[in-house]
Coordinates of N, CA, C and O in Angstrom, one line a residue:
X257 N -122.8 -69.4 79.4 CA -123.8 -69.7 79.1 C -123.9 -71.2 78.9 O -123.1 -71.9 78.8
X258 N -125.4 -72.3 79.3 CA -125.2 -73.5 79.5 C -125.3 -74.4 77.7 O -125.8 -73.2 77.0
X259 N -124.7 -75.0 77.5 CA -124.1 -75.6 76.2 C -126.1 -76.2 75.7 O -126.5 -77.0 76.5
X260 N -126.2 -75.8 74.3 CA -127.3 -76.2 73.8 C -127.0 -77.9 73.8 O -128.1 -78.3 74.0
X261 N -126.0 -78.6 73.2 CA -126.2 -79.9 73.3 C -126.2 -80.2 74.6 O -127.0 -81.3 74.6
X262 N -125.6 -79.6 75.8 CA -125.8 -80.9 77.0 C -127.0 -80.6 77.3 O -127.9 -81.6 77.8
X263 N -128.0 -79.6 77.1 CA -129.1 -79.4 77.4 C -130.2 -80.6 76.5 O -131.2 -81.0 76.9
X264 N -129.9 -80.5 74.8 CA -130.3 -81.4 74.4 C -130.4 -83.2 75.1 O -131.2 -83.7 75.1
X265 N -129.2 -83.4 75.5 CA -128.8 -84.4 76.0 C -129.8 -84.8 77.0 O -130.2 -86.0 77.6
X266 N -129.7 -83.7 78.1 CA -130.8 -83.6 79.4 C -131.8 -83.7 78.8 O -132.7 -84.7 79.2
X267 N -132.5 -83.3 77.8 CA -134.1 -83.2 77.3 C -134.4 -85.0 76.9 O -135.5 -85.5 77.0
X268 N -133.3 -85.3 76.1 CA -133.2 -86.9 75.6 C -133.5 -87.4 76.6 O -133.9 -88.8 76.9
X269 N -132.5 -87.5 77.7 CA -132.9 -88.4 78.6 C -133.9 -88.7 79.2 O -134.3 -89.8 79.7
X270 N -134.9 -87.9 79.4 CA -135.9 -87.2 80.1 C -136.8 -88.4 79.3 O -137.5 -88.7 79.7
X271 N -136.9 -87.9 78.0 CA -137.7 -88.4 77.2 C -137.2 -90.2 77.0 O -138.4 -91.0 77.0
X272 N -136.4 -90.5 77.1 CA -135.8 -92.1 77.2 C -136.9 -92.7 78.5 O -136.9 -94.0 78.4
X273 N -137.3 -92.5 79.3 CA -138.1 -92.5 80.5 C -139.3 -93.1 79.6 O -140.3 -93.8 80.6
X274 N -140.1 -92.5 78.6 CA -141.1 -93.3 77.7 C -140.8 -94.6 77.1 O -140.1 -94.6 76.2
X275 N -141.5 -95.5 77.6 CA -141.6 -96.5 77.1 C -141.4 -96.8 76.1 O -142.3 -96.7 75.4
X276 N -140.9 -97.5 75.3 CA -140.5 -97.8 74.0 C -140.3 -96.7 72.9 O -140.4 -96.7 71.5
X277 N -140.1 -95.9 73.3 CA -140.0 -94.2 72.4 C -138.5 -94.1 72.0 O -137.9 -94.6 73.0
X278 N -138.1 -94.5 70.6 CA -136.8 -94.1 70.4 C -136.2 -92.4 70.2 O -136.8 -92.2 69.3
X279 N -135.5 -92.3 71.3 CA -134.9 -90.7 71.0 C -133.5 -90.5 70.8 O -132.8 -91.2 71.2
X280 N -133.7 -89.1 70.6 CA -132.2 -89.2 69.8 C -132.0 -87.5 70.4 O -133.0 -86.5 70.1
X281 N -131.3 -87.1 70.6 CA -130.6 -85.7 71.0 C -130.4 -84.8 69.8 O -130.2 -83.8 70.2
X282 N -130.1 -85.5 68.6 CA -129.9 -84.6 67.4 C -130.9 -85.7 65.9 O -132.1 -86.2 66.7
X283 N -130.7 -85.1 65.5 CA -131.9 -85.4 64.3 C -131.2 -86.4 63.4 O -130.1 -85.9 62.7
X284 N -131.7 -87.8 63.8 CA -130.8 -88.9 62.4 C -131.8 -88.4 61.1 O -132.5 -88.1 61.1
X285 N -130.6 -89.3 60.5 CA -131.3 -89.1 59.0 C -132.4 -90.1 58.5 O -133.2 -89.6 57.9
X286 N -132.8 -91.1 59.4 CA -133.7 -92.0 59.5 C -134.3 -92.6 60.5 O -133.5 -92.5 61.7
X287 N -135.6 -92.9 61.0 CA -135.9 -93.2 62.2 C -136.7 -94.5 61.5 O -137.3 -94.8 60.9
X288 N -137.1 -95.3 63.3 CA -138.1 -96.3 63.3 C -139.3 -95.9 64.3 O -138.7 -96.1 65.6
X289 N -139.9 -95.6 63.9 CA -141.2 -94.8 65.2 C -141.4 -96.3 65.9 O -141.1 -97.4 65.3
X290 N -141.9 -95.7 66.9 CA -142.1 -94.3 67.5 C -140.9 -93.5 67.5 O -140.1 -94.3 68.4
X291 N -140.9 -92.7 67.3 CA -139.3 -91.8 67.7 C -139.3 -90.5 68.0 O -140.5 -89.7 67.5
X292 N -138.4 -89.6 68.6 CA -138.4 -88.1 68.7 C -136.9 -88.3 68.8 O -136.0 -88.4 69.2
X293 N -136.9 -86.6 68.1 CA -135.0 -85.9 68.3 C -135.7 -84.7 68.5 O -136.6 -83.7 68.4
X294 N -134.5 -84.2 69.2 CA -134.6 -82.6 70.0 C -133.7 -81.9 68.9 O -132.8 -81.9 68.8
X295 N -134.5 -80.6 68.9 CA -134.3 -79.4 67.7 C -133.9 -78.4 68.7 O -134.6 -77.9 69.2
X296 N -132.6 -77.8 68.3 CA -132.5 -76.1 69.2 C -133.3 -75.5 68.0 O -133.3 -75.7 67.1
X297 N -134.0 -74.4 68.9 CA -134.8 -73.2 67.9 C -136.1 -74.0 67.8 O -136.5 -74.9 68.2
X298 N -136.8 -73.0 66.9 CA -138.3 -73.3 66.9 C -139.1 -73.9 65.6 O -140.0 -74.2 65.4
X299 N -137.8 -73.8 64.7 CA -138.4 -75.0 63.6 C -139.0 -73.8 62.2 O -139.5 -73.3 62.4
X300 N -139.1 -74.5 61.0 CA -139.6 -73.6 60.2 C -140.9 -73.3 60.1 O -141.8 -72.6 59.8
X301 N -142.0 -74.3 60.7 CA -143.0 -73.9 60.7 C -143.5 -73.0 61.8 O -144.8 -72.5 62.1
X302 N -142.7 -72.4 62.4 CA -142.9 -71.8 63.7 C -142.7 -69.9 63.5 O -142.4 -69.7 62.5
X303 N -143.4 -69.5 64.0 CA -143.6 -68.1 64.1 C -141.9 -67.5 64.0 O -141.2 -67.8 65.3
X304 N -141.2 -66.9 63.0 CA -140.1 -66.0 63.4 C -140.1 -64.7 64.5 O -138.7 -64.5 64.4
X305 N -141.2 -64.4 64.9 CA -141.1 -63.5 65.8 C -140.9 -64.0 67.3 O -140.4 -63.1 67.9
X306 N -140.3 -65.2 67.3 CA -140.2 -65.8 68.8 C -138.6 -66.3 68.3 O -138.3 -67.1 67.5
X307 N -137.8 -65.8 69.4 CA -136.2 -65.8 69.4 C -135.7 -67.7 69.6 O -136.5 -68.0 70.9
X308 N -134.9 -68.2 69.1 CA -134.7 -69.2 69.5 C -133.9 -69.1 70.7 O -134.1 -70.1 71.7
X309 N -133.0 -68.2 71.0 CA -132.3 -68.2 72.2 C -132.7 -66.4 72.9 O -132.4 -65.9 72.0
X310 N -133.3 -66.3 73.9 CA -133.2 -65.1 74.5 C -132.0 -65.1 75.7 O -132.3 -65.1 76.4
X311 N -131.4 -64.1 75.1 CA -130.3 -64.0 76.2 C -130.5 -63.2 77.7 O -131.2 -62.2 77.1
X312 N -129.7 -63.1 78.5 CA -129.8 -62.0 79.4 C -131.4 -61.7 80.0 O -131.5 -61.0 80.4
X313 N -132.1 -63.2 80.4 CA -133.2 -62.7 81.0 C -133.3 -62.8 82.5 O -134.5 -62.4 83.1
X314 N -132.2 -62.5 83.2 CA -132.1 -62.3 84.5 C -130.8 -60.9 84.5 O -130.1 -60.9 83.7
X315 N -130.9 -60.7 86.1 CA -130.0 -59.5 86.3 C -128.3 -60.2 85.7 O -127.9 -61.5 85.9
X316 N -127.4 -59.4 85.4 CA -126.4 -59.8 84.4 C -126.0 -60.6 83.8 O -124.8 -61.9 83.9
X317 N -127.1 -60.9 83.2 CA -126.8 -62.5 82.3 C -126.7 -63.8 83.0 O -126.3 -64.6 82.4
X318 N -127.6 -63.6 83.9 CA -127.6 -65.2 84.8 C -128.1 -65.9 84.1 O -127.9 -67.6 84.4
X319 N -129.3 -65.7 83.2 CA -130.0 -67.0 82.9 C -130.2 -66.4 81.2 O -130.6 -65.3 81.1
X320 N -130.6 -67.6 80.4 CA -131.0 -67.4 79.2 C -132.2 -68.4 78.9 O -132.5 -69.3 79.6
X321 N -132.9 -67.9 78.1 CA -134.4 -68.9 77.8 C -134.3 -69.2 76.2 O -134.0 -68.4 75.3
X322 N -134.1 -70.5 76.2 CA -134.2 -71.0 75.3 C -135.5 -71.8 75.1 O -135.8 -72.4 75.6
X323 N -135.3 -72.1 73.3 CA -136.4 -72.5 73.0 C -136.2 -74.1 72.1 O -135.0 -74.0 71.1
X324 N -136.8 -75.2 72.3 CA -136.4 -76.1 71.4 C -137.6 -76.8 71.0 O -139.0 -76.9 71.5
X325 N -137.6 -77.5 70.0 CA -138.7 -78.5 69.6 C -138.5 -80.0 69.8 O -137.3 -80.3 69.6
X326 N -139.5 -81.0 70.4 CA -139.2 -82.1 70.3 C -140.3 -82.9 69.2 O -141.6 -82.6 69.0
X327 N -139.4 -83.1 68.0 CA -140.3 -83.9 67.1 C -140.3 -85.0 67.1 O -139.6 -85.9 67.4
X328 N -141.9 -85.4 66.8 CA -142.5 -87.1 67.3 C -142.7 -87.3 65.8 O -143.8 -86.6 65.2
X329 N -142.8 -88.6 66.0 CA -142.8 -89.3 64.9 C -143.7 -90.5 65.3 O -142.8 -91.2 66.2
X330 N -144.7 -91.2 64.5 CA -145.0 -92.4 64.9 C -145.7 -93.0 63.4 O -145.8 -92.5 62.2
X331 N -145.8 -94.3 63.3 CA -146.3 -95.0 62.0 C -147.9 -94.2 61.4 O -148.8 -94.3 62.1
X332 N -147.6 -94.4 60.1 CA -148.5 -93.9 59.6 C -149.3 -95.2 58.7 O -150.2 -94.9 58.3
X333 N -148.5 -96.5 59.1 CA -149.4 -97.3 58.2 C -151.0 -97.9 58.4 O -151.6 -98.1 57.4
X334 N -151.1 -97.5 60.1 CA -152.7 -97.5 60.0 C -153.2 -96.6 60.5 O -152.9 -95.9 61.9
X335 N -153.7 -95.4 59.7 CA -154.1 -94.1 60.3 C -155.0 -94.1 61.8 O -154.6 -93.2 62.6
X336 N -156.1 -95.0 62.2 CA -156.8 -94.7 63.4 C -155.5 -95.0 64.2 O -155.3 -94.3 65.5
X337 N -155.0 -96.5 64.2 CA -154.0 -96.2 65.3 C -152.8 -95.4 65.8 O -152.4 -95.3 66.8
X338 N -152.4 -94.7 64.3 CA -151.1 -93.8 64.7 C -151.5 -93.0 64.9 O -151.1 -92.5 66.0
X339 N -152.6 -92.1 65.0 CA -153.0 -91.3 65.5 C -153.5 -91.2 66.9 O -153.1 -90.3 67.8
X340 N -153.9 -92.7 67.3 CA -154.2 -92.7 69.1 C -152.9 -92.8 69.3 O -152.8 -92.5 70.5
X341 N -152.1 -93.3 69.1 CA -150.6 -93.4 69.7 C -150.4 -92.0 69.9 O -149.2 -91.8 70.7
X342 N -150.0 -91.1 68.6 CA -149.4 -89.9 69.0 C -150.0 -88.9 69.8 O -149.7 -88.3 70.8
X343 N -151.4 -89.2 69.8 CA -152.6 -88.4 71.3 C -152.1 -88.8 72.4 O -151.7 -88.2 73.1
X344 N -151.5 -90.2 72.3 CA -151.4 -90.5 73.9 C -149.9 -89.8 74.1 O -149.9 -89.3 75.4
X345 N -149.0 -90.0 73.2 CA -147.5 -88.8 73.2 C -148.2 -87.4 73.7 O -147.4 -86.9 74.7
X346 N -149.3 -86.7 73.1 CA -149.5 -85.6 73.6 C -150.2 -85.3 74.6 O -150.5 -83.9 75.1
X347 N -150.4 -86.4 75.5 CA -151.8 -86.4 76.5 C -150.6 -85.4 77.5 O -149.5 -85.3 77.7
X348 N -151.5 -84.5 78.5 CA -150.7 -83.7 79.4 C -149.8 -84.3 80.4 O -149.0 -83.9 81.3
X349 N -150.4 -86.0 80.6 CA -149.9 -86.8 81.9 C -150.1 -87.8 81.4 O -151.0 -88.5 80.5
X350 N -149.4 -88.6 82.1 CA -149.7 -90.5 81.6 C -148.3 -90.6 81.4 O -147.1 -90.4 81.3
X351 N -148.1 -92.2 81.3 CA -146.9 -92.9 81.1 C -146.0 -92.7 80.1 O -145.1 -92.4 79.3
X352 N -147.2 -92.0 78.6 CA -146.3 -91.6 77.5 C -146.3 -90.6 77.1 O -146.0 -89.9 76.1
X353 N -146.7 -89.7 77.9 CA -146.7 -87.8 77.9 C -145.4 -87.7 77.7 O -144.8 -87.5 78.6
X354 N -145.3 -87.0 76.5 CA -143.8 -85.8 76.5 C -143.9 -85.2 77.4 O -142.9 -84.9 77.9
X355 N -144.9 -84.1 77.6 CA -144.9 -83.1 78.5 C -144.4 -83.4 79.9 O -143.5 -82.8 80.5
X356 N -145.3 -84.7 80.4 CA -144.6 -84.9 81.6 C -143.4 -85.6 81.9 O -142.7 -85.0 82.8
X357 N -142.7 -86.0 80.7 CA -141.6 -86.6 80.6 C -140.3 -85.6 80.9 O -139.8 -85.0 81.6
X358 N -140.6 -84.4 79.9 CA -139.5 -83.2 79.9 C -139.9 -82.3 81.2 O -138.9 -82.4 81.6
X359 N -141.3 -82.0 81.5 CA -141.0 -81.4 83.0 C -140.9 -81.9 84.1 O -140.5 -81.7 84.8
X360 N -140.7 -83.2 84.5 CA -140.5 -84.1 85.6 C -140.4 -83.1 86.7 O -139.4 -83.2 87.5
X361 N -141.7 -83.0 87.2 CA -141.8 -82.0 88.5 C -141.1 -80.8 88.3 O -140.9 -80.0 89.1
X362 N -140.8 -80.3 87.0 CA -140.1 -78.8 86.8 C -139.0 -78.8 87.9 O -138.3 -77.5 87.9
X363 N -138.4 -80.0 87.8 CA -136.7 -80.1 88.5 C -136.0 -79.4 87.7 O -136.2 -79.6 86.1
X364 N -134.9 -79.2 88.1 CA -133.5 -78.3 87.1 C -133.3 -79.7 86.4 O -133.3 -81.0 86.7
X365 N -132.6 -79.1 85.1 CA -131.8 -80.2 84.4 C -131.0 -80.0 84.9 O -129.8 -79.3 84.7
X366 N -129.9 -81.7 84.7 CA -128.9 -81.3 85.5 C -128.2 -82.5 84.5 O -128.7 -83.7 84.0
X367 N -127.0 -82.7 84.3 CA -126.3 -82.8 83.4 C -124.5 -83.6 83.6 O -123.8 -82.2 84.2
X368 N -124.4 -84.6 83.6 CA -123.0 -84.8 84.6 C -122.7 -84.2 85.9 O -121.5 -83.4 86.3
X369 N -123.9 -83.8 86.8 CA -124.1 -83.4 88.2 C -123.7 -81.9 88.2 O -123.9 -81.3 89.1
X370 N -123.9 -81.1 86.7 CA -124.0 -79.5 86.8 C -125.3 -79.5 86.6 O -126.0 -80.1 85.5
X371 N -125.9 -78.3 86.9 CA -127.2 -77.7 87.1 C -126.6 -76.6 85.6 O -126.6 -76.0 85.8
X372 N -127.4 -77.2 84.6 CA -127.7 -76.8 83.1 C -128.9 -75.6 83.3 O -128.6 -74.9 82.2
X373 N -129.5 -76.1 83.6 CA -130.9 -75.2 83.6 C -132.1 -75.4 84.6 O -131.8 -76.3 85.5
X374 N -132.6 -74.2 84.9 CA -133.6 -74.2 86.1 C -134.6 -75.1 85.7 O -135.1 -75.9 86.8
X375 N -135.5 -75.1 84.9 CA -136.6 -75.8 84.6 C -136.5 -76.0 82.5 O -136.1 -75.3 82.1
X376 N -137.3 -76.7 82.6 CA -138.0 -76.9 81.0 C -139.6 -76.9 81.6 O -140.2 -77.9 82.0
X377 N -140.1 -76.5 80.2 CA -141.9 -76.3 80.4 C -141.9 -77.1 78.4 O -141.2 -76.0 77.9
X378 N -143.3 -77.6 78.9 CA -143.7 -77.2 77.2 C -145.2 -76.8 77.3 O -146.3 -77.2 77.9
X379 N -145.0 -75.7 76.7 CA -146.3 -75.0 76.6 C -147.3 -75.5 75.6 O -148.6 -74.7 75.5
X380 N -147.0 -76.2 74.8 CA -147.6 -76.4 73.5 C -147.1 -77.4 72.4 O -145.9 -77.7 72.2
X381 N -148.1 -77.7 71.2 CA -147.9 -78.3 70.2 C -147.7 -77.1 69.2 O -149.0 -76.8 69.1
X382 N -147.2 -77.4 68.2 CA -147.0 -76.2 67.4 C -147.6 -76.6 65.6 O -147.6 -76.3 64.7
X383 N -147.2 -78.1 65.5 CA -147.8 -78.8 64.2 C -148.4 -80.5 65.0 O -147.5 -81.0 65.8
X384 N -149.5 -80.6 63.8 CA -149.8 -82.1 64.6 C -150.6 -82.6 63.0 O -151.1 -82.0 62.0
X385 N -150.1 -84.0 62.8 CA -150.1 -84.4 61.2 C -149.2 -85.2 60.8 O -148.7 -85.5 61.4
X386 N -149.3 -85.2 59.3 CA -148.4 -85.6 58.2 C -147.3 -85.2 58.2 O -147.1 -84.1 58.3
X387 N -145.9 -85.6 58.7 CA -144.7 -85.1 58.4 C -143.8 -86.1 57.6 O -144.2 -87.6 57.1
X388 N -142.8 -85.1 57.0 CA -141.7 -86.4 56.2 C -140.7 -86.4 57.0 O -140.1 -85.2 57.6
X389 N -140.1 -87.1 57.1 CA -138.5 -87.7 57.9 C -137.9 -88.6 57.0 O -138.2 -89.9 56.9
X390 N -136.9 -88.2 56.5 CA -135.8 -88.8 55.6 C -136.6 -89.7 54.1 O -136.5 -90.6 53.7
X391 N -137.3 -88.7 53.7 CA -138.5 -89.0 52.7 C -139.6 -90.3 52.9 O -140.1 -90.6 51.9
X392 N -140.0 -90.2 54.3 CA -140.7 -91.0 54.5 C -142.0 -90.3 55.2 O -141.8 -89.7 55.9
X393 N -143.3 -90.8 55.3 CA -144.2 -90.0 55.9 C -144.5 -90.4 57.0 O -144.4 -91.9 57.1
X394 N -145.0 -90.1 58.2 CA -145.3 -90.6 59.5 C -146.4 -89.8 59.6 O -146.8 -88.2 59.5
X395 N -147.2 -90.2 60.9 CA -148.0 -88.9 61.8 C -146.7 -88.7 62.4 O -145.9 -89.2 63.1
X396 N -147.6 -87.2 62.9 CA -146.2 -86.4 63.9 C -146.7 -85.3 64.4 O -147.7 -84.8 64.5
X397 N -145.9 -84.5 65.6 CA -146.2 -83.5 66.3 C -145.0 -82.6 66.6 O -143.8 -83.6 66.7
X398 N -144.9 -81.3 66.8 CA -143.4 -80.8 67.0 C -144.3 -80.3 68.5 O -145.4 -79.6 68.3
X399 N -143.3 -80.5 69.5 CA -143.8 -80.0 70.6 C -143.0 -78.9 71.3 O -141.7 -79.0 70.6
X400 N -143.1 -77.6 71.5 CA -142.7 -76.6 72.1 C -141.9 -76.9 73.2 O -142.8 -77.1 74.3
X401 N -140.7 -76.0 73.4 CA -140.2 -76.6 75.1 C -139.2 -75.5 75.4 O -138.5 -74.9 74.3
X402 N -139.8 -75.0 76.3 CA -138.9 -73.8 76.9 C -138.1 -73.9 78.0 O -138.4 -75.1 79.1
X403 N -136.7 -73.4 78.1 CA -135.4 -74.0 79.1 C -135.3 -72.7 79.5 O -134.9 -71.6 78.6
X404 N -134.9 -72.3 80.9 CA -134.4 -71.5 81.5 C -133.3 -71.5 81.8 O -132.8 -72.5 82.7
X405 N -132.2 -71.3 81.1 CA -130.9 -71.9 81.1 C -129.9 -71.0 82.0 O -130.1 -69.5 81.9
X406 N -129.0 -71.3 82.9 CA -127.8 -70.6 83.3 C -126.9 -70.3 82.8 O -126.2 -71.0 81.4

């Protein structure tokens, strides 16, 4: 099975293409917004009926479906401007679109020359609003990411 941490690094690398967004493949204790972190699984806000990893999605266990969250945070210092920035990250396309960056033309995810997943897609946003990160409140959103891994 593809390594969850390798997939997180590839997803973080795709998000690095968004100018000005501080991206981490893991969850840092504190952030400077705008920031995004990749979390394996669906998070506590998500339905427990969906599995974080679905093994053996193809014949003889050749691929596995994995779920990740991109936890996104922007400044809450100015209500209106913070929400406008967050909205731009949630657009389906454009220079700041997290969805467009993650999907990158639905190309395979490659880490150090190895294809670790067939594709990544963002089917939706599971949370939008005020979030707490390291004891500080931000405007934020959780974007669901599905990956078909080898």
